[in-house]
């Protein structure tokens, strides 16, 4: 796009009516819309034209005399669910969640909702917009609906007007079954069924949620005031961000409304059973120490350090095995929990603790003994397969079958003649 030429073209339209807009300012607005917001050049030119028409209280050029900023002016009032990326819209909604801005260029970010749905929003620092409060209703005029990774979001810029609505309207979110979630914003009722070790130092908690229709990964990033979920508890999670990566969905709960409730959910879906030989035991297997803080349960470092609660001298012992199971055609990443480890190895938590505290090698000796007991053993693992890892809650030992072994060798090297 030739910004200078487009700015001159817009300026000439208004010069015919006796107005003298600055072409340099027009050019700057066009550049910001196209380069910063990703708006299509033709839409950017139309939007700047309509914005100037509104400023001068003139009909938008080419609108047939209709009011600037009306339905032909690119800022049509819409329900949130009806916003289409590339449009300029006016919406009325409630700020249902705020999250920590990811960049100094962002003044505020969060989620705004109406009765039709919800959308993530970003307020640019350059916009000098008024600060919005969580729980309040606002009318947002002339904002841009953008798209990032296939998800619509609302951008508040310098041309956007924000006015608080002094009334509290009814807003009742409806939970969606996990299997019916799609990228955007979602509400679910789910049980916290599995906690995972933090994979990043900014991560407060991650794990697995489930309902009657399936399971989904969740993450909570470290922010002031954010608290961890309690394993085994049931939650209503309103307005959670639903993201997609490598074809899998996950929930980010930082801006969500989280309400714990009484009751139970019969979690289903994702069940797996894989049979093969254990061909690798990964570091971090054996006896481990976990954070004793209620609701945390993270694995500690050898120095008893929790990434959230720091040094924890009153740690709690636990057992696990991380490794690979090979079925002859595919290698499965497996994680055995305590009950499965005790059943498979014959080593109890109390026995492992005695070895760790009295043997010169300590926890390493537990790892070595477990590795010797299970490496090369044929087993069937039962559990849930999530993100290419089987979370094993039960193991069955498999009797060696020479016929199957011969068939496997024949597939690998060809049958002897």
Short mmCIF file of C-alpha atoms in Angstrom, two decimals:
data_model
loop_
_atom_site.label_atom_id
_atom_site.label_comp_id
_atom_site.label_asym_id
_atom_site.label_seq_id
_atom_site.Cartn_x
_atom_site.Cartn_y
_atom_site.Cartn_z
CA UNK A 1 0.00 0.00 0.00
CA UNK A 2 1.27 3.49 -0.91
CA UNK A 3 0.38 5.26 2.36
CA UNK A 4 1.25 8.74 1.05
CA UNK A 5 -0.94 8.36 -2.02
CA UNK A 6 -3.84 6.97 0.02
CA UNK A 7 -3.53 9.84 2.53
CA UNK A 8 -3.64 12.42 -0.27
CA UNK A 9 -6.68 10.70 -1.77
CA UNK A 10 -8.56 10.84 1.55
CA UNK A 11 -7.49 14.45 2.13
CA UNK A 12 -8.83 15.53 -1.29
CA UNK A 13 -12.25 14.02 -0.52
CA UNK A 14 -12.66 16.33 2.48
CA UNK A 15 -11.03 19.35 0.80
CA UNK A 16 -14.05 19.45 -1.53
CA UNK A 17 -16.20 20.14 1.52
CA UNK A 18 -13.92 22.91 2.83
CA UNK A 19 -12.08 20.74 5.41
CA UNK A 20 -8.27 20.53 5.58
CA UNK A 21 -7.20 17.31 7.28
CA UNK A 22 -3.43 16.82 7.68
CA UNK A 23 -2.22 14.17 5.16
CA UNK A 24 0.69 13.27 7.47
CA UNK A 25 -1.70 12.41 10.32
CA UNK A 26 -3.87 10.43 7.92
CA UNK A 27 -0.80 8.52 6.73
CA UNK A 28 0.15 7.73 10.33
CA UNK A 29 -3.31 6.33 11.06
CA UNK A 30 -3.20 4.17 7.95
CA UNK A 31 0.22 2.79 8.85
CA UNK A 32 -0.92 1.96 12.37
CA UNK A 33 -4.03 0.14 11.19
CA UNK A 34 -2.24 -1.90 8.55
CA UNK A 35 1.12 -2.51 10.23
CA UNK A 36 0.06 -2.73 13.88
CA UNK A 37 -3.48 -4.10 13.70
CA UNK A 38 -3.20 -6.14 10.50
CA UNK A 39 -6.24 -4.47 8.92
CA UNK A 40 -6.63 -4.88 5.15
CA UNK A 41 -5.48 -1.70 3.27
CA UNK A 42 -8.90 -1.09 1.70
CA UNK A 43 -10.62 -1.47 5.07
CA UNK A 44 -8.04 0.81 6.70
CA UNK A 45 -8.68 3.54 4.12
CA UNK A 46 -12.43 3.22 4.55
CA UNK A 47 -12.14 3.31 8.34
CA UNK A 48 -9.94 6.43 8.39
CA UNK A 49 -12.32 8.14 5.98
CA UNK A 50 -15.32 7.37 8.19
CA UNK A 51 -13.44 8.46 11.31
CA UNK A 52 -12.70 11.86 9.74
CA UNK A 53 -16.32 12.18 8.60
CA UNK A 54 -17.44 11.60 12.16
CA UNK A 55 -14.90 14.14 13.45
CA UNK A 56 -16.17 16.83 11.04
CA UNK A 57 -19.84 15.84 11.56
CA UNK A 58 -20.17 15.12 7.86
CA UNK A 59 -21.75 12.25 5.94
CA UNK A 60 -19.19 9.59 5.08
CA UNK A 61 -18.05 10.14 1.44
CA UNK A 62 -19.88 7.73 -0.78
CA UNK A 63 -22.41 6.85 1.93
CA UNK A 64 -25.32 8.53 0.13
CA UNK A 65 -25.77 11.09 2.92
CA UNK A 66 -26.13 8.55 5.75
CA UNK A 67 -24.77 9.44 9.17
CA UNK A 68 -21.05 8.86 9.61
CA UNK A 69 -20.29 6.10 12.08
CA UNK A 70 -23.68 4.47 11.48
CA UNK A 71 -24.30 1.16 9.82
CA UNK A 72 -22.38 2.21 6.72
CA UNK A 73 -19.53 3.72 8.71
CA UNK A 74 -17.65 0.63 9.82
CA UNK A 75 -18.60 0.94 13.51
CA UNK A 76 -21.91 -0.89 13.57
CA UNK A 77 -23.09 -1.91 17.02
CA UNK A 78 -23.01 -5.67 17.28
CA UNK A 79 -23.26 -8.51 19.73
CA UNK A 80 -19.84 -9.86 20.66
CA UNK A 81 -20.45 -13.22 19.00
CA UNK A 82 -21.22 -11.49 15.69
CA UNK A 83 -17.89 -9.63 15.40
CA UNK A 84 -15.86 -10.61 12.33
CA UNK A 85 -12.06 -10.12 12.08
CA UNK A 86 -11.27 -7.02 10.02
CA UNK A 87 -14.36 -5.10 11.18
CA UNK A 88 -14.64 -1.97 13.28
CA UNK A 89 -17.43 -2.47 15.79
CA UNK A 90 -19.20 -0.98 18.76
CA UNK A 91 -20.08 -3.40 21.55
CA UNK A 92 -21.54 -3.32 25.04
CA UNK A 93 -20.26 -5.88 27.51
CA UNK A 94 -19.05 -6.76 30.97
CA UNK A 95 -15.35 -7.11 31.80
CA UNK A 96 -15.43 -10.62 33.28
CA UNK A 97 -11.69 -11.08 33.70
CA UNK A 98 -8.39 -9.20 33.59
CA UNK A 99 -4.95 -10.68 32.96
CA UNK A 100 -1.46 -9.32 33.28
CA UNK A 101 -0.38 -7.57 30.03
CA UNK A 102 2.25 -9.51 28.13
CA UNK A 103 4.07 -6.39 26.90
CA UNK A 104 4.75 -2.79 28.03
CA UNK A 105 2.94 -1.68 24.87
CA UNK A 106 -0.30 -3.10 26.31
CA UNK A 107 -2.16 -1.13 29.00
CA UNK A 108 -4.83 -3.75 29.75
CA UNK A 109 -5.86 -7.20 28.59
CA UNK A 110 -8.68 -9.49 29.58
CA UNK A 111 -12.06 -10.83 28.57
CA UNK A 112 -15.31 -8.94 27.91
CA UNK A 113 -18.67 -10.68 27.52
CA UNK A 114 -22.33 -10.12 26.72
CA UNK A 115 -25.26 -12.52 26.51
CA UNK A 116 -24.09 -13.78 23.10
CA UNK A 117 -20.56 -14.77 24.07
CA UNK A 118 -17.14 -13.45 25.08
CA UNK A 119 -13.95 -12.19 23.43
CA UNK A 120 -10.40 -11.41 24.52
CA UNK A 121 -9.48 -7.73 24.41
CA UNK A 122 -6.26 -5.72 24.32
CA UNK A 123 -5.97 -2.03 25.17
CA UNK A 124 -2.86 -0.49 23.63
CA UNK A 125 -0.88 1.82 25.90
CA UNK A 126 -0.76 4.45 23.13
CA UNK A 127 -4.55 4.69 23.15
CA UNK A 128 -4.60 6.50 26.52
CA UNK A 129 -7.94 4.80 27.15
CA UNK A 130 -9.60 4.90 30.58
CA UNK A 131 -8.84 1.92 32.81
CA UNK A 132 -11.65 -0.61 32.86
CA UNK A 133 -12.60 -2.41 36.08
CA UNK A 134 -13.36 -6.09 36.37
CA UNK A 135 -17.09 -6.66 36.90
CA UNK A 136 -18.19 -3.38 35.28
CA UNK A 137 -20.17 -2.89 32.05
CA UNK A 138 -18.84 -0.69 29.22
CA UNK A 139 -19.80 0.63 25.81
CA UNK A 140 -16.77 0.38 23.53
CA UNK A 141 -17.12 2.32 20.28
CA UNK A 142 -14.96 1.97 17.15
CA UNK A 143 -12.76 -0.94 18.27
CA UNK A 144 -11.07 -3.31 15.83
CA UNK A 145 -11.91 -7.02 15.70
CA UNK A 146 -8.63 -8.75 14.94
CA UNK A 147 -7.56 -12.38 14.65
CA UNK A 148 -4.57 -14.18 16.17
CA UNK A 149 -3.94 -17.90 15.67
CA UNK A 150 -7.48 -18.33 14.45
CA UNK A 151 -9.06 -16.66 17.49
CA UNK A 152 -10.93 -13.34 17.32
CA UNK A 153 -9.93 -10.58 19.73
CA UNK A 154 -10.84 -6.95 20.27
CA UNK A 155 -8.23 -4.17 19.94
CA UNK A 156 -8.76 -0.82 21.66
CA UNK A 157 -6.75 1.94 19.93
CA UNK A 158 -6.52 5.72 19.98
CA UNK A 159 -9.73 6.12 17.97
CA UNK A 160 -11.78 4.00 20.38
CA UNK A 161 -14.21 5.53 22.86
CA UNK A 162 -14.90 3.74 26.17
CA UNK A 163 -17.89 4.70 28.34
CA UNK A 164 -18.93 2.94 31.53
CA UNK A 165 -22.55 1.76 31.71
CA UNK A 166 -23.95 2.41 35.17
CA UNK A 167 -26.09 -0.68 35.43
CA UNK A 168 -25.52 -4.36 36.12
CA UNK A 169 -27.22 -6.50 33.52
CA UNK A 170 -27.92 -10.19 33.92
CA UNK A 171 -25.17 -12.37 32.45
CA UNK A 172 -25.52 -16.13 32.89
CA UNK A 173 -22.77 -18.18 31.20
CA UNK A 174 -23.63 -21.71 30.10
CA UNK A 175 -21.03 -24.50 30.52
CA UNK A 176 -19.93 -26.31 27.37
CA UNK A 177 -18.97 -30.02 27.34
CA UNK A 178 -15.20 -30.35 26.97
CA UNK A 179 -15.46 -32.30 23.72
CA UNK A 180 -17.45 -29.41 22.17
CA UNK A 181 -14.96 -26.63 23.04
CA UNK A 182 -13.33 -24.68 20.23
CA UNK A 183 -10.64 -21.94 20.14
CA UNK A 184 -11.82 -18.70 21.73
CA UNK A 185 -13.50 -18.36 25.12
CA UNK A 186 -15.25 -21.22 26.89
CA UNK A 187 -17.10 -22.08 30.11
CA UNK A 188 -16.80 -25.61 31.55
CA UNK A 189 -17.72 -27.59 34.63
CA UNK A 190 -14.88 -30.01 35.24
CA UNK A 191 -12.91 -32.03 37.78
CA UNK A 192 -9.19 -31.50 38.41
CA UNK A 193 -7.95 -35.05 37.78
CA UNK A 194 -4.20 -34.79 37.22
CA UNK A 195 -1.50 -32.31 38.23
CA UNK A 196 1.68 -32.01 36.15
CA UNK A 197 5.12 -30.70 36.99
CA UNK A 198 5.63 -27.10 35.93
CA UNK A 199 7.51 -26.97 32.62
CA UNK A 200 8.31 -23.24 32.85
CA UNK A 201 9.41 -21.00 35.72
CA UNK A 202 6.51 -18.61 34.97
CA UNK A 203 3.96 -21.39 35.32
CA UNK A 204 1.97 -21.53 38.56
CA UNK A 205 0.15 -24.77 37.80
CA UNK A 206 -0.75 -27.09 34.96
CA UNK A 207 -2.62 -30.33 34.72
CA UNK A 208 -5.66 -32.11 33.39
CA UNK A 209 -9.37 -31.33 33.75
CA UNK A 210 -12.13 -33.73 32.85
CA UNK A 211 -15.90 -34.05 32.55
CA UNK A 212 -18.33 -36.69 31.30
CA UNK A 213 -17.27 -36.06 27.68
CA UNK A 214 -13.47 -35.92 27.81
CA UNK A 215 -10.36 -34.25 29.18
CA UNK A 216 -8.35 -31.09 28.47
CA UNK A 217 -5.04 -29.59 29.61
CA UNK A 218 -5.06 -26.35 31.62
CA UNK A 219 -2.44 -23.83 32.72
CA UNK A 220 -2.34 -20.96 35.23
CA UNK A 221 0.53 -18.49 34.86
CA UNK A 222 2.09 -16.73 37.83
CA UNK A 223 0.35 -13.42 38.52
CA UNK A 224 -0.39 -11.54 41.74
CA UNK A 225 -3.43 -13.01 43.47
CA UNK A 226 -3.60 -16.18 41.36
CA UNK A 227 -4.11 -19.41 43.32
CA UNK A 228 -3.66 -23.07 42.43
CA UNK A 229 -6.54 -25.49 41.96
CA UNK A 230 -7.04 -28.35 44.41
CA UNK A 231 -6.50 -31.83 42.90
CA UNK A 232 -9.70 -33.87 42.93
CA UNK A 233 -11.98 -30.84 43.28
CA UNK A 234 -14.82 -29.89 40.92
CA UNK A 235 -14.91 -26.38 39.45
CA UNK A 236 -17.09 -24.10 37.39
CA UNK A 237 -14.67 -22.25 35.10
CA UNK A 238 -16.27 -19.28 33.41
CA UNK A 239 -14.68 -17.40 30.49
CA UNK A 240 -11.46 -19.41 30.18
CA UNK A 241 -9.25 -18.81 27.15
CA UNK A 242 -9.32 -21.83 24.82
CA UNK A 243 -6.16 -22.13 22.70
CA UNK A 244 -5.07 -24.65 20.09
CA UNK A 245 -1.55 -25.96 19.53
CA UNK A 246 -0.62 -28.87 17.25
CA UNK A 247 -4.26 -29.81 16.95
CA UNK A 248 -4.86 -30.02 20.72
CA UNK A 249 -6.91 -27.63 22.84
CA UNK A 250 -5.91 -26.24 26.22
CA UNK A 251 -7.39 -23.80 28.75
CA UNK A 252 -5.63 -20.75 30.18
CA UNK A 253 -7.35 -19.80 33.44
CA UNK A 254 -5.68 -16.49 34.35
CA UNK A 255 -8.63 -14.30 33.31
CA UNK A 256 -11.29 -16.90 34.10
CA UNK A 257 -13.79 -16.82 36.96
CA UNK A 258 -13.09 -19.95 39.04
CA UNK A 259 -15.70 -21.29 41.46
CA UNK A 260 -15.14 -24.50 43.41
CA UNK A 261 -18.28 -26.49 44.13
CA UNK A 262 -19.44 -29.56 45.97
CA UNK A 263 -20.30 -32.65 43.98
CA UNK A 264 -18.65 -35.21 41.77
CA UNK A 265 -18.09 -35.75 38.04
CA UNK A 266 -17.73 -39.16 36.42
CA UNK A 267 -14.80 -38.34 34.15
CA UNK A 268 -14.54 -40.32 30.94
CA UNK A 269 -12.69 -40.21 27.66
CA UNK A 270 -9.06 -40.54 26.73
CA UNK A 271 -8.74 -44.08 28.14
CA UNK A 272 -5.81 -46.05 26.73
CA UNK A 273 -4.20 -49.46 27.15
CA UNK A 274 -0.77 -50.11 25.64
CA UNK A 275 1.33 -53.28 25.80
CA UNK A 276 5.05 -53.55 25.22
CA UNK A 277 8.50 -53.63 26.78
CA UNK A 278 9.92 -50.88 28.99
CA UNK A 279 13.00 -49.80 27.07
CA UNK A 280 14.00 -46.66 29.00
CA UNK A 281 13.65 -45.26 32.53
CA UNK A 282 14.08 -41.48 32.55
CA UNK A 283 15.77 -39.33 35.22
CA UNK A 284 13.26 -38.09 37.77
CA UNK A 285 11.98 -41.65 38.31
CA UNK A 286 12.06 -43.51 41.62
CA UNK A 287 11.40 -41.77 44.92
CA UNK A 288 10.80 -38.03 44.69
CA UNK A 289 9.97 -35.18 47.07
CA UNK A 290 6.81 -33.12 46.67
CA UNK A 291 5.82 -29.69 47.99
CA UNK A 292 3.65 -30.06 51.15
CA UNK A 293 1.76 -26.79 50.63
CA UNK A 294 -1.95 -27.56 50.24
CA UNK A 295 -2.98 -27.62 46.60
CA UNK A 296 0.60 -27.59 45.25
CA UNK A 297 2.10 -31.14 45.19
CA UNK A 298 4.88 -30.12 42.76
CA UNK A 299 8.03 -32.23 42.54
CA UNK A 300 10.91 -30.56 44.39
CA UNK A 301 14.50 -30.28 43.25
CA UNK A 302 17.27 -32.12 45.08
CA UNK A 303 17.68 -28.96 47.18
CA UNK A 304 14.00 -29.23 48.25
CA UNK A 305 13.10 -26.19 46.13
CA UNK A 306 9.55 -25.65 44.87
CA UNK A 307 9.23 -23.31 41.85
CA UNK A 308 6.25 -21.62 43.58
CA UNK A 309 6.82 -21.94 47.35
CA UNK A 310 10.65 -22.02 47.40
CA UNK A 311 12.55 -24.13 50.00
CA UNK A 312 10.34 -26.78 51.63
CA UNK A 313 12.21 -28.74 54.35
CA UNK A 314 9.02 -30.59 55.41
CA UNK A 315 8.58 -32.27 52.04
CA UNK A 316 6.41 -35.33 51.27
CA UNK A 317 7.82 -38.44 49.58
CA UNK A 318 6.19 -40.01 46.52
CA UNK A 319 6.97 -42.63 43.85
CA UNK A 320 6.81 -42.40 40.08
CA UNK A 321 8.39 -43.87 36.96
CA UNK A 322 8.88 -41.89 33.75
CA UNK A 323 9.97 -43.87 30.72
CA UNK A 324 9.33 -45.35 27.31
CA UNK A 325 7.26 -48.41 26.43
CA UNK A 326 7.90 -49.97 23.00
CA UNK A 327 5.20 -52.16 21.43
CA UNK A 328 7.31 -53.07 18.39
CA UNK A 329 5.72 -50.44 16.17
CA UNK A 330 5.51 -47.35 18.34
CA UNK A 331 7.29 -45.98 21.41
CA UNK A 332 4.93 -44.63 24.09
CA UNK A 333 5.90 -42.02 26.67
CA UNK A 334 4.61 -43.34 30.01
CA UNK A 335 4.26 -41.88 33.51
CA UNK A 336 3.46 -44.37 36.28
CA UNK A 337 1.92 -43.06 39.49
CA UNK A 338 2.62 -44.41 42.97
CA UNK A 339 0.09 -47.29 43.05
CA UNK A 340 1.24 -48.55 39.65
CA UNK A 341 4.92 -48.24 40.66
CA UNK A 342 4.41 -50.24 43.88
CA UNK A 343 2.47 -52.94 42.02
CA UNK A 344 5.06 -53.23 39.24
CA UNK A 345 8.27 -53.08 41.30
CA UNK A 346 7.15 -54.64 44.58
CA UNK A 347 8.78 -51.70 46.35
CA UNK A 348 6.55 -49.73 48.70
CA UNK A 349 6.90 -46.04 49.45
CA UNK A 350 8.01 -46.88 53.00
CA UNK A 351 10.66 -49.27 51.67
CA UNK A 352 11.92 -46.74 49.14
CA UNK A 353 12.08 -44.07 51.85
CA UNK A 354 14.20 -46.34 54.07
CA UNK A 355 16.64 -46.94 51.21
CA UNK A 356 16.82 -43.23 50.37
CA UNK A 357 17.55 -42.23 53.97
CA UNK A 358 20.01 -45.00 54.90
CA UNK A 359 21.88 -46.03 51.72
CA UNK A 360 25.04 -44.05 50.78
CA UNK A 361 23.60 -43.42 47.31
CA UNK A 362 20.32 -42.18 48.77
CA UNK A 363 17.56 -41.53 46.23
CA UNK A 364 19.84 -42.66 43.38
CA UNK A 365 19.86 -46.18 44.86
CA UNK A 366 16.05 -46.31 44.65
CA UNK A 367 16.25 -45.27 41.00
CA UNK A 368 18.85 -47.96 40.22
CA UNK A 369 16.88 -50.73 41.96
CA UNK A 370 13.65 -49.77 40.20
CA UNK A 371 15.41 -49.61 36.84
CA UNK A 372 16.83 -53.11 37.35
CA UNK A 373 13.37 -54.45 38.28
CA UNK A 374 11.43 -53.06 35.32
CA UNK A 375 13.78 -52.40 32.39
CA UNK A 376 12.98 -54.82 29.56
CA UNK A 377 9.83 -56.13 31.27
CA UNK A 378 6.71 -56.66 29.17
CA UNK A 379 3.65 -54.96 30.68
CA UNK A 380 0.23 -53.55 29.80
CA UNK A 381 -0.32 -49.97 30.96
CA UNK A 382 -3.83 -48.63 31.59
CA UNK A 383 -4.52 -44.90 31.85
CA UNK A 384 -5.19 -41.75 29.85
CA UNK A 385 -3.20 -40.71 26.81
CA UNK A 386 -2.69 -36.95 26.84
CA UNK A 387 -0.33 -35.08 24.51
CA UNK A 388 1.51 -38.27 23.53
CA UNK A 389 2.00 -39.40 27.14
CA UNK A 390 0.11 -42.23 28.85
CA UNK A 391 -0.68 -41.30 32.47
CA UNK A 392 -0.66 -44.81 33.94
CA UNK A 393 -2.79 -45.72 36.94
CA UNK A 394 -2.59 -49.52 36.61
CA UNK A 395 -0.07 -52.04 35.22
CA UNK A 396 -0.48 -55.71 34.31
CA UNK A 397 2.56 -57.94 33.87
CA UNK A 398 2.59 -59.74 30.51
CA UNK A 399 3.95 -63.28 30.09
CA UNK A 400 6.65 -63.47 27.44
CA UNK A 401 5.28 -64.98 24.23
CA UNK A 402 7.90 -66.53 21.95
CA UNK A 403 5.51 -66.60 18.99
CA UNK A 404 4.95 -62.86 19.19
CA UNK A 405 8.69 -62.31 19.60
CA UNK A 406 9.45 -64.35 16.48
CA UNK A 407 6.82 -62.44 14.48
CA UNK A 408 8.34 -59.18 15.64
CA UNK A 409 11.81 -60.26 14.52
CA UNK A 410 10.42 -61.35 11.17
CA UNK A 411 8.80 -57.93 10.64
CA UNK A 412 12.03 -56.19 11.55
CA UNK A 413 14.42 -58.21 9.42
CA UNK A 414 12.30 -60.24 7.05
CA UNK A 415 11.36 -63.90 7.43
CA UNK A 416 14.22 -66.41 6.96
CA UNK A 417 14.09 -68.36 3.75
#
